[in-house]
Every structure is written in C-alpha cells, then in structure tokens.
Tab-separated table of C-alpha atoms in Angstrom:
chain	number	residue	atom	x	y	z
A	1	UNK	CA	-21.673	43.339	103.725
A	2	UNK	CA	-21.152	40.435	102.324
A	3	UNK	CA	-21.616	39.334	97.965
A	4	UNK	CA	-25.350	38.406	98.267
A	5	UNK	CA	-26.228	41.737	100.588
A	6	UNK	CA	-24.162	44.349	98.064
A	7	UNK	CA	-26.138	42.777	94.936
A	8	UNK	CA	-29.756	43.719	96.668
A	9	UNK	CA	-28.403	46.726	97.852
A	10	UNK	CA	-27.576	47.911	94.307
A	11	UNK	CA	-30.655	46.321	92.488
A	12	UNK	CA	-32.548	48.603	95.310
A	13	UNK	CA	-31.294	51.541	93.641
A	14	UNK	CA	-32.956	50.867	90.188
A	15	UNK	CA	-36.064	53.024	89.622
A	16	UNK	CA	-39.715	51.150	91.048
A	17	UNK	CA	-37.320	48.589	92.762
A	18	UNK	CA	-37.345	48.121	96.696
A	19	UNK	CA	-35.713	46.350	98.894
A	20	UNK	CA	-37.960	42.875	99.116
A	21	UNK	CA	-38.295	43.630	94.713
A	22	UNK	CA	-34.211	43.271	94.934
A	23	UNK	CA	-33.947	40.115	97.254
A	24	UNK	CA	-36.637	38.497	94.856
A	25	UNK	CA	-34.636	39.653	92.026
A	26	UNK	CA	-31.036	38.460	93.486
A	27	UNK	CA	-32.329	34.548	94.282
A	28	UNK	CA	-33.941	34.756	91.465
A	29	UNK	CA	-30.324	35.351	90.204
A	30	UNK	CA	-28.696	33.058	91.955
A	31	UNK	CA	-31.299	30.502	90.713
A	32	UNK	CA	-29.486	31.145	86.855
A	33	UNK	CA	-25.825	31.709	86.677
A	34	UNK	CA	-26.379	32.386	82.884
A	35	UNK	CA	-28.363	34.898	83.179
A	36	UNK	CA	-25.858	36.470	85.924
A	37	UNK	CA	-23.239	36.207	83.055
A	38	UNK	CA	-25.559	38.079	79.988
A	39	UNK	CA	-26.432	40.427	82.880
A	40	UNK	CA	-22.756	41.059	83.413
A	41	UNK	CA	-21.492	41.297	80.310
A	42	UNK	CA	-24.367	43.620	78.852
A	43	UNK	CA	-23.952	45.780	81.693
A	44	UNK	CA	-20.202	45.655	80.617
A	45	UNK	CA	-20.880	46.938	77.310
A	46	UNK	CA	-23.517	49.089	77.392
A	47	UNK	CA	-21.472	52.057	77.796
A	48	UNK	CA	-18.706	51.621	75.239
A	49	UNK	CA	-21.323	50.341	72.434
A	50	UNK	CA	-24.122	52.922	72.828
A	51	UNK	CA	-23.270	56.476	72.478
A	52	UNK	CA	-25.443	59.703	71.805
A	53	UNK	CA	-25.821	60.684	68.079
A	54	UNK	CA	-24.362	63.734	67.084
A	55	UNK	CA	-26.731	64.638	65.031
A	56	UNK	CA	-30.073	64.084	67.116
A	57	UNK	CA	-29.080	63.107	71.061
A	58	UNK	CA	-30.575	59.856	70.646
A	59	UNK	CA	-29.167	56.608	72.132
A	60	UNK	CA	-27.425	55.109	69.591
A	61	UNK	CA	-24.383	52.352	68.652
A	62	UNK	CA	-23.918	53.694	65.225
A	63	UNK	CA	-22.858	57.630	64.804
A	64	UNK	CA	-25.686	59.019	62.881
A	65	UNK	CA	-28.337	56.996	64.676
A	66	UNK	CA	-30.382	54.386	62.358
A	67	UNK	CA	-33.305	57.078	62.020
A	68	UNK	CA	-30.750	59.834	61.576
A	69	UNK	CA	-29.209	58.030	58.318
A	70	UNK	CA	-32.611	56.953	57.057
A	71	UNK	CA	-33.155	58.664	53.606
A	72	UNK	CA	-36.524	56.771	53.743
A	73	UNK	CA	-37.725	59.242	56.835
A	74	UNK	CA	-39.444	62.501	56.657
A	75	UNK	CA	-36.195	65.111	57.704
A	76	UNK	CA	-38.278	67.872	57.367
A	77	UNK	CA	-40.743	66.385	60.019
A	78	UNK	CA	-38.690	66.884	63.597
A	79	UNK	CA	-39.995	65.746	66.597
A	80	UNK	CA	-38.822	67.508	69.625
A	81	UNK	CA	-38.314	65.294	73.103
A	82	UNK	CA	-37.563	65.789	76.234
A	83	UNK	CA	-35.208	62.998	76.732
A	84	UNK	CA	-33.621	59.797	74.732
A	85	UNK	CA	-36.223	57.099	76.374
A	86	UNK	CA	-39.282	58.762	74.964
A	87	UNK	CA	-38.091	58.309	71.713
A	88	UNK	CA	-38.338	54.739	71.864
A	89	UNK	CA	-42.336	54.978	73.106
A	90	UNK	CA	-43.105	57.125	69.793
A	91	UNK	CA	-40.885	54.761	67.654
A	92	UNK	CA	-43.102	52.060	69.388
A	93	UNK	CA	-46.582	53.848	68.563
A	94	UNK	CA	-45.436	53.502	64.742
A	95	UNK	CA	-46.977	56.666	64.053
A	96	UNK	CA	-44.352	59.045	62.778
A	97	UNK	CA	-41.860	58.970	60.025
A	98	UNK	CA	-40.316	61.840	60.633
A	99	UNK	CA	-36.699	62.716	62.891
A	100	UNK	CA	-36.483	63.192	66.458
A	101	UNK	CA	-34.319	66.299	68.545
A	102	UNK	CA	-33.559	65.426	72.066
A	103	UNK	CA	-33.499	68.502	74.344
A	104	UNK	CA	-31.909	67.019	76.743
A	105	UNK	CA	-34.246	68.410	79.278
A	106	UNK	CA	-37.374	70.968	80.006
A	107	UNK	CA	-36.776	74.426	81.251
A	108	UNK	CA	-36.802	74.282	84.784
A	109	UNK	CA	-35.371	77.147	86.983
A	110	UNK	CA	-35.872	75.934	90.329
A	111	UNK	CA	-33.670	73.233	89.295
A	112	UNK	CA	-30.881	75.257	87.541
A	113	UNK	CA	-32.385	73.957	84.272
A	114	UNK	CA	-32.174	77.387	81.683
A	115	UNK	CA	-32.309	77.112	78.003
A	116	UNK	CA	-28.585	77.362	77.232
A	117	UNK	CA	-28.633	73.687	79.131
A	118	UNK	CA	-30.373	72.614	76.553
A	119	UNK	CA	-29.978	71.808	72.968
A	120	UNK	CA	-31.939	74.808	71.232
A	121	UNK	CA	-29.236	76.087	69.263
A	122	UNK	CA	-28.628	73.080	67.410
A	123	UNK	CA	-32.263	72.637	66.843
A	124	UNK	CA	-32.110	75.847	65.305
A	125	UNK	CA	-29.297	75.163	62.877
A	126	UNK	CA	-31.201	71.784	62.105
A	127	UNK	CA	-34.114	73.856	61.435
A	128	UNK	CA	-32.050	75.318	58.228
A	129	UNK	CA	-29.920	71.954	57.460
A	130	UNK	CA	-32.997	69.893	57.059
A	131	UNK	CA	-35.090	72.524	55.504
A	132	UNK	CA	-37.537	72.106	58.212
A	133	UNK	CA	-41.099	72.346	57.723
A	134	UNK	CA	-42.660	71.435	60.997
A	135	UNK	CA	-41.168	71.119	64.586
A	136	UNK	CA	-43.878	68.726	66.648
A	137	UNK	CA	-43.020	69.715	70.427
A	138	UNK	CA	-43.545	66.242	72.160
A	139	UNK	CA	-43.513	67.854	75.481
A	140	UNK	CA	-44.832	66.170	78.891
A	141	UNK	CA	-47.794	68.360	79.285
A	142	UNK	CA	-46.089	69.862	82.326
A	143	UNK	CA	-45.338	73.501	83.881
A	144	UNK	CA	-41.773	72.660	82.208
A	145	UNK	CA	-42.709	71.501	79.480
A	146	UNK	CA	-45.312	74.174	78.445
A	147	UNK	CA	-42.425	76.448	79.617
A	148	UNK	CA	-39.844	74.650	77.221
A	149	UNK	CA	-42.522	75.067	74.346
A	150	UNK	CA	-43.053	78.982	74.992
A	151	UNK	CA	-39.433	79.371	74.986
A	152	UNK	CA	-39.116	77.541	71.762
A	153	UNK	CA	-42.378	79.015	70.117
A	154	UNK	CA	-40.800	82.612	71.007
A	155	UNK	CA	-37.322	81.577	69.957
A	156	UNK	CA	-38.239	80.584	66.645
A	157	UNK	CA	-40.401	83.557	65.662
A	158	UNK	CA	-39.815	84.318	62.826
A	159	UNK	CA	-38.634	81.145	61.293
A	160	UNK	CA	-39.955	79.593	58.295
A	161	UNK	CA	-41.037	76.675	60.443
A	162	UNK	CA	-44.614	75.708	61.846
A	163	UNK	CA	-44.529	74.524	65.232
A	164	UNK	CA	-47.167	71.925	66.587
A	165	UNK	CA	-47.119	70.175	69.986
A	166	UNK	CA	-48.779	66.539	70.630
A	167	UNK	CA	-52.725	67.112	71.237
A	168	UNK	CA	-54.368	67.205	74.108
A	169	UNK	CA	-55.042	63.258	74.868
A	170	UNK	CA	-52.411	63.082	76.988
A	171	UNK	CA	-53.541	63.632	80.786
A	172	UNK	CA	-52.374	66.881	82.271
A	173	UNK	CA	-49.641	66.178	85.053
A	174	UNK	CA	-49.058	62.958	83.049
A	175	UNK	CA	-45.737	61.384	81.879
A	176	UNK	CA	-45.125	60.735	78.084
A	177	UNK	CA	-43.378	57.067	79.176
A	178	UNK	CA	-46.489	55.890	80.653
A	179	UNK	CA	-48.920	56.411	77.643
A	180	UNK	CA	-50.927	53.747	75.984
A	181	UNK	CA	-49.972	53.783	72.218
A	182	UNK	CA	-53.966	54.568	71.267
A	183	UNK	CA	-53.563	57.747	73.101
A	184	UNK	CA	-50.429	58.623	72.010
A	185	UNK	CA	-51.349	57.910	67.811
A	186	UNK	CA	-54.204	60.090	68.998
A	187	UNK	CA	-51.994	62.645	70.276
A	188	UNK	CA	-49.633	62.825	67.284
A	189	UNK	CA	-52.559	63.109	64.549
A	190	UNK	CA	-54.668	65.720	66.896
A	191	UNK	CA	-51.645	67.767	67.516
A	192	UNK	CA	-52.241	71.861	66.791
A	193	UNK	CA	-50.202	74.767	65.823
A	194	UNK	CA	-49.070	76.866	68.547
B	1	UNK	CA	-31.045	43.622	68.207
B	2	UNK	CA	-28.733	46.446	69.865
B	3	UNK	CA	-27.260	46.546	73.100
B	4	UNK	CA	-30.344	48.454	74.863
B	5	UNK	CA	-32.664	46.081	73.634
B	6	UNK	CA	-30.621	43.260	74.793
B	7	UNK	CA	-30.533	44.718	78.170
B	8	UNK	CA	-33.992	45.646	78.512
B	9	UNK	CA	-35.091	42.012	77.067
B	10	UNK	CA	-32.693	40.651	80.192
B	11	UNK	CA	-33.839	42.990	82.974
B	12	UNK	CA	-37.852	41.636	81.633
B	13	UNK	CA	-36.512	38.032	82.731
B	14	UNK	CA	-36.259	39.291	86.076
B	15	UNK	CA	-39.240	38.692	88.527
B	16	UNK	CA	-41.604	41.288	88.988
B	17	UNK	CA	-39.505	43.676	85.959
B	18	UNK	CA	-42.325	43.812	83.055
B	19	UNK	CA	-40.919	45.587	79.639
B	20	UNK	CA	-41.557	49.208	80.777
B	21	UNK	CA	-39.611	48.714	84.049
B	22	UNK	CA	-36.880	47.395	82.273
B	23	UNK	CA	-36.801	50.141	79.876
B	24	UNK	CA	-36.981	52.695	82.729
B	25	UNK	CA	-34.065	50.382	84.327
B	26	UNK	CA	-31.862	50.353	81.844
B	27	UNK	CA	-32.145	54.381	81.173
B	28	UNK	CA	-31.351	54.750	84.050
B	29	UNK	CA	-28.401	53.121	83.836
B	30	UNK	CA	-27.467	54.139	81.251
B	31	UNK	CA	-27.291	57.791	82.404
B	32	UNK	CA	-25.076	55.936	85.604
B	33	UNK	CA	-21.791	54.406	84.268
B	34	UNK	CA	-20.634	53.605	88.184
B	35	UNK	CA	-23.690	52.139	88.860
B	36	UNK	CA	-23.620	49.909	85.396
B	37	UNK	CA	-19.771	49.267	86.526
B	38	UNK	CA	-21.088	47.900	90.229
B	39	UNK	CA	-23.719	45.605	89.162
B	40	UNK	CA	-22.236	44.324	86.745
B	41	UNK	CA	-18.846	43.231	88.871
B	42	UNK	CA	-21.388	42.041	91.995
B	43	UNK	CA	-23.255	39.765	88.704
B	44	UNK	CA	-19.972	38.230	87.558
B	45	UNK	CA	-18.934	38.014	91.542
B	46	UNK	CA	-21.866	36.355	93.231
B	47	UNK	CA	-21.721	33.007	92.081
B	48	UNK	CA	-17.972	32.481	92.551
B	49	UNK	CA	-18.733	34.369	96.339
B	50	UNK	CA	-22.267	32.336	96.903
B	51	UNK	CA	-21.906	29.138	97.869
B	52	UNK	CA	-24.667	26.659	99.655
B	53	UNK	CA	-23.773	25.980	103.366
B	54	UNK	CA	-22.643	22.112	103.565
B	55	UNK	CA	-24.987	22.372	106.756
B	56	UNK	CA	-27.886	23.878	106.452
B	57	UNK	CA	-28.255	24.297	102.875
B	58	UNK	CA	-28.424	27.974	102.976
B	59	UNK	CA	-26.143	30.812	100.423
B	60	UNK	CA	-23.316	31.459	102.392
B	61	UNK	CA	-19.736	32.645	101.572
B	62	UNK	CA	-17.743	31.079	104.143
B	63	UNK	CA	-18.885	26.840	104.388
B	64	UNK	CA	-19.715	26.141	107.448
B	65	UNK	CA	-22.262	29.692	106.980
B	66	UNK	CA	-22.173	32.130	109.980
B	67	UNK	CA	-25.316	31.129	111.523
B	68	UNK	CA	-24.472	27.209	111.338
B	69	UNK	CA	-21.033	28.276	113.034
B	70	UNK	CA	-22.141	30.532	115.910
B	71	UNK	CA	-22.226	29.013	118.841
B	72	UNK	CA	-24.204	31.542	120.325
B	73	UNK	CA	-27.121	30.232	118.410
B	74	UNK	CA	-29.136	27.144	119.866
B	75	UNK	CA	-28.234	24.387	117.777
B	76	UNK	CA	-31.164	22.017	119.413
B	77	UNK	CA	-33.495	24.124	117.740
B	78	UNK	CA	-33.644	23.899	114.229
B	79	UNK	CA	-36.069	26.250	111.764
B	80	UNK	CA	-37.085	24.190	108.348
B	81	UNK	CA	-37.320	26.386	105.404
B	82	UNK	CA	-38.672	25.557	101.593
B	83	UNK	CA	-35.877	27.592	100.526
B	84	UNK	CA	-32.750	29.376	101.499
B	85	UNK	CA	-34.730	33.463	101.199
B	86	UNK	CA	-36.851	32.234	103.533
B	87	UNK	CA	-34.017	32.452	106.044
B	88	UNK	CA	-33.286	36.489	105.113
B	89	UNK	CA	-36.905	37.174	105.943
B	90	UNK	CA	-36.997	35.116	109.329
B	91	UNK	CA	-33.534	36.534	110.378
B	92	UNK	CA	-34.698	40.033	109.600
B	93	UNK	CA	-37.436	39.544	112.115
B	94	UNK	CA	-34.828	39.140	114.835
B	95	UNK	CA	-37.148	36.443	116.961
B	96	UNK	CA	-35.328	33.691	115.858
B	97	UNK	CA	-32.269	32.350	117.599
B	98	UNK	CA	-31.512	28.741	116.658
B	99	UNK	CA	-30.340	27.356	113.337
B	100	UNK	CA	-32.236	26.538	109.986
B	101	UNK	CA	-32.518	23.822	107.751
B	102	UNK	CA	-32.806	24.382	104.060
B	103	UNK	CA	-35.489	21.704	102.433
B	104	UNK	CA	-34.782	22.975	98.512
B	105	UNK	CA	-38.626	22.921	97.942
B	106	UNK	CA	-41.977	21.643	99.048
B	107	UNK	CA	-43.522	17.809	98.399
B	108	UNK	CA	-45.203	18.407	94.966
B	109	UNK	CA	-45.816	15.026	93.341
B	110	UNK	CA	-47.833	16.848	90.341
B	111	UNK	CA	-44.240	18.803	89.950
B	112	UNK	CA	-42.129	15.606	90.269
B	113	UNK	CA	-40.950	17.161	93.681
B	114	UNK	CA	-41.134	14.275	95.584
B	115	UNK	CA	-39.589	13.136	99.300
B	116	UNK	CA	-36.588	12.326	97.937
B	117	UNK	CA	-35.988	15.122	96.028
B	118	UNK	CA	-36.086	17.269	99.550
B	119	UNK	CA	-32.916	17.055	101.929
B	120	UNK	CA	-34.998	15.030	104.770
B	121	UNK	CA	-32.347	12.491	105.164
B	122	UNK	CA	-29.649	15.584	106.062
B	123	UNK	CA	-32.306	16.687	108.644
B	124	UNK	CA	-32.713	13.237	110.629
B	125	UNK	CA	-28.928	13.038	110.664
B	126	UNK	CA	-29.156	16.580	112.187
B	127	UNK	CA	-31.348	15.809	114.727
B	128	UNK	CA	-28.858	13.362	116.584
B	129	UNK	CA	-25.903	15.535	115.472
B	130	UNK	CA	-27.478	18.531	117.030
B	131	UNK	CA	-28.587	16.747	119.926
B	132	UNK	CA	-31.911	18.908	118.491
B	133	UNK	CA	-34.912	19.156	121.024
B	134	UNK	CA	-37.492	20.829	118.290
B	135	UNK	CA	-38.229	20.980	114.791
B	136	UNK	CA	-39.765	24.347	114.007
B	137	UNK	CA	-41.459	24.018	110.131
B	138	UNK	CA	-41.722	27.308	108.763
B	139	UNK	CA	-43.680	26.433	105.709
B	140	UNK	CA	-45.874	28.048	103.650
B	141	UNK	CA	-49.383	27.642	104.501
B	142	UNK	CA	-50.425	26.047	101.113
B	143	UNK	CA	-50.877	22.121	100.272
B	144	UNK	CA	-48.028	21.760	99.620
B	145	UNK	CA	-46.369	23.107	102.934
B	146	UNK	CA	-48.617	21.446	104.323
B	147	UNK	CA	-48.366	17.741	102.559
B	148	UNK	CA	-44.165	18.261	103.296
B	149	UNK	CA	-45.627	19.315	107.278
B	150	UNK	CA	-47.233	15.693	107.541
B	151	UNK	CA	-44.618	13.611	105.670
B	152	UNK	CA	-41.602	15.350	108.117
B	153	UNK	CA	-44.199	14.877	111.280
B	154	UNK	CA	-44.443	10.971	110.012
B	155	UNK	CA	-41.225	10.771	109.031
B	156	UNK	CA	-40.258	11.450	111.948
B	157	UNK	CA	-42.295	9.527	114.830
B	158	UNK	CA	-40.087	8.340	117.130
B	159	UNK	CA	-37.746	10.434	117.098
B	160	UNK	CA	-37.320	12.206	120.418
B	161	UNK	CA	-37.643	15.696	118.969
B	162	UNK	CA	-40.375	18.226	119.107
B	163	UNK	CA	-42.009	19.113	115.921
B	164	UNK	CA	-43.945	22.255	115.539
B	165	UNK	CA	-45.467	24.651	112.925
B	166	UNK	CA	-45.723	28.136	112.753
B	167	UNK	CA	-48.866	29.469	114.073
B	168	UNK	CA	-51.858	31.062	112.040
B	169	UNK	CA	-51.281	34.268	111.643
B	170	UNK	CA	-50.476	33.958	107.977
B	171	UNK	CA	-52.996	34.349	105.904
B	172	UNK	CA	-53.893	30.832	104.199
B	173	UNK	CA	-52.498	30.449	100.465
B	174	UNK	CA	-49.904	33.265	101.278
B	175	UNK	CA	-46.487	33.292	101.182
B	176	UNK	CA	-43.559	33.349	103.689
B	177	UNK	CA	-41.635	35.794	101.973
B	178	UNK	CA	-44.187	38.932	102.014
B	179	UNK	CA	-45.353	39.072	105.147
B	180	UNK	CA	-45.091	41.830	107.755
B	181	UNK	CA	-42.451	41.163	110.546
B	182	UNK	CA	-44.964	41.414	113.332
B	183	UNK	CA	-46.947	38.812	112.062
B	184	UNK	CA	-43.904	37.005	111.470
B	185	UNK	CA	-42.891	37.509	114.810
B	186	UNK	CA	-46.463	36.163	116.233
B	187	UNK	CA	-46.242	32.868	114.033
B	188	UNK	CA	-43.234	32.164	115.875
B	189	UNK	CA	-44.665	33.128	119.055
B	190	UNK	CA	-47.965	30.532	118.559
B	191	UNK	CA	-46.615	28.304	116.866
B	192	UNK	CA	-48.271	24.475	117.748
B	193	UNK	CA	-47.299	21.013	118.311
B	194	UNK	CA	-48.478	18.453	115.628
C-alpha cells in the first residue's frame, strides 16, 4: 500500500468517515502541506498535553481541570456524565455553573460494564469533600443510562444529597452529543428529583 | 486555546468535517493513542512520499508513476482528467486500460483558470510521443468541462488522434468523483466522438 492509500485507509477509521469521505479528505491534504504539518504535530501532542483530571475525569492539560480549580463555580452543584465529550456540549449550552463527574461509562452488563467499572466511589467521597447539595444525573436517556441512575439513586440513599436528572426534552433513544443547545438549557432548568 | 480545541478547529478545515464531527473525531482519538501515533506519521510522511508524476501529472511515489510505466497499459490511449482523484475513481472501476493525463483544472476564465494555466501543451507533445490514437476527456459534465472539451477538440484539429467524451450517463452538473462505478463503467462504454 503505498503513502497516499495508508493515509485514506486510516482517515476511514475516524467515526462518520468512509472511504470516498477519506480520499476527499487526503487530496484535500495533499492540496495544503501546512495543514499536513499542524495536523501532524497536534496529533503529536495531543496525548502528552491533555490528560484526565484527577479530580473530575475530564479532559484536561492542567491537573485540576480549569472548572475543577474555579472558586468562581458552584462545587456543591455536580453534574454527573457519562463520558469526557459531553462535557464540552453542556459547557457549550452555558447553562450551568456548577462541576462535572465523569463516570466513565453507563452500567451495561451485556457488555461487561458493572458499577465497580465506574467511578461511583469517588463520586461518593466528592459528595462529602464538596459538601454536595445536588447531584444532576446527565444521563443519555437510555436503558443504561436509566440503569446507571437507579444504581446511583439507590447507592446514595441515604445521603444528604438531592439527586436530579436532565428533564425530559431530550428524545428517548437519543444521544446527549447530538442535542440542540435550546433543548438541552431546557433540559437542565426542567430537570426533577428522582 | 488548548490542544483539543486546536485539533478539533483543524479536523473542521477538512472537507465535509463540520465542528461536531471534528469533536467526535478527535474523542475518538483521543481514547486511541496508536491510531493518533499512525496518522500523524502518514501526515508528516505523505508529502515527502507524494510526488506528481513528471508524465502524467498524477500523485505518485516512484516518477515515472506505475501506470505511466506499465507497459501493459495502452499508451495510444490516453484518459484526460481535471485532476489527479479523478484517476483513483476511474482506476477503481477497472474498465480502463490506457494511461491518463492530468489537466490541473478546468478552463474557468471568471476564476483566472485560463488555457494556459492547464498542461495542454504536455498533452500535444504526448500525442506524438505516445504515438496516441485517442483522446478520451473524462470531464465533468459542467461548463466548464465542457468549455476545456471544445478548446482541447479545437486545439487539437489536425492532429491525427481521436478525441472523445465520456458518454451521458452522468447526470448533468454532477461530479466525476461521486458517481456509482456502473455508471462509470457505461460512460466509458458510450462514450462519443466530437
């Protein structure tokens, strides 16, 4: 395989990218060296500059992330995702001022996903370090993720927390990623105790 | 801006890669370090691999390129392209056994594209080189294919070479690069004197 043929044959593996998407993309490439080169070296340096925060999960290049070490956001407020990338689309909506947990996952037994793979216990122990007052479960509205937020709403019994999860708004089967910002604002003020 | 954002604002430069893609894109990526590690040695790679053919004009990594130095091909019949992808998509169609000639673009005076701007004068050498017996202009069915159709035919009067156009079959306005192979494989088929 020669240079040209291994470059579509990897841009084919991106998500929502086929095979005429990648040959399109790689003369499109070829078209602009520079680009080629910022390509490069971003794709260089994108693992050794962003990391996970300790603290939250989040994608991060500082260790807390920037929300993590803001004294100027609600730490009492915790938002609860499924994964890193949906924290950007809330961030986005400009809605909430509160913290983010990422789970790192929704329970899912089929798939060998159980709650120890996820990161309930140090949810819990944030639940005490920040002094929690609300956990809002920002859940896909999903058999996992209704799952995930039974397991969490029975974990936590007891807790001097309230649990919420994002309002209906969202369409059932749907996928938080894909949600206009209206819809989502929508979501976050219509959201009700569980 | 951080290191995902500058990736995500690259992978949006890309054709057909709108902002959510490229957020989806570079997640993913980020959750693949060999994959990050692959592209990003085939980016820095392909334009010290990629070279044009001195030939035919099309991205090659040996000079003369493997099609212009089979001899298994029929060099009297040469295939004029706009631009060097349009040879992937004709070779994939596996009808097509002469050579090609790369044009670098279509007569567009309102672009500043212009005759001379186009390798014409590489083709007419070609012709006697070649000892060529036809001139097959795979062009895209637009104006513009179809003003750089007449100028070549003109051009080229006198000449004791064949000139032909692919046949109908593609839909008028369309382009060269999405159609189905069948169709492809018909144009070739039908294609007319002019």
């Amino acid at each position: 395989m020669n240079a040209l043929d291994r470059l579509i044959a990897l841009f084919s593996k991106l998500p929502g990218i086929g095979k005429k998407s990648a040959g399109r993309i790689t003369y499109h490439i070829l078209d602009n060296p520079a680009l080629a080169a910022a390509l490069a070296k971003e794709l260089s340096n994108l693992h050794q500059a962003v990391k996970r925060c300790g603290v939250c999960g989040a994608f991060t290049e500082t260790d807390p992330c920037p929300i993590c070490a803001d004294p100027a956001r609600d730490h009492s407020l915790i938002c609860v995702i499924e994964c890193a990338q949906d924290l950007r689309i809330i961030e986005e909506g400009r809605e909430f001022n509160g913290v983010y947990h990422v789970l790192g996952g929704l329970i899912a037994p089929l798939e060998g996903v159980s709650p120890a793979n996820l990161t309930i216990d140090k949810l819990i122990e944030r639940i005490g370090k920040n002094n929690a007052r609300e956990l809002i479960l920002a859940l896909n509205p999903t058999v996992e993720g209704d799952t995930t937020a039974l397991y969490i709403q029975k974990t936590l019994k007891g807790y001097p927390v309230e649990i919420t999860r994002l309002a209906s708004g969202m369409p059932v089967g749907g996928n938080i990623e894909y949600i206009d910002k209206l819809t989502l604002s929508r979501s976050f003020r219509g959201r009700v105790k569980i």
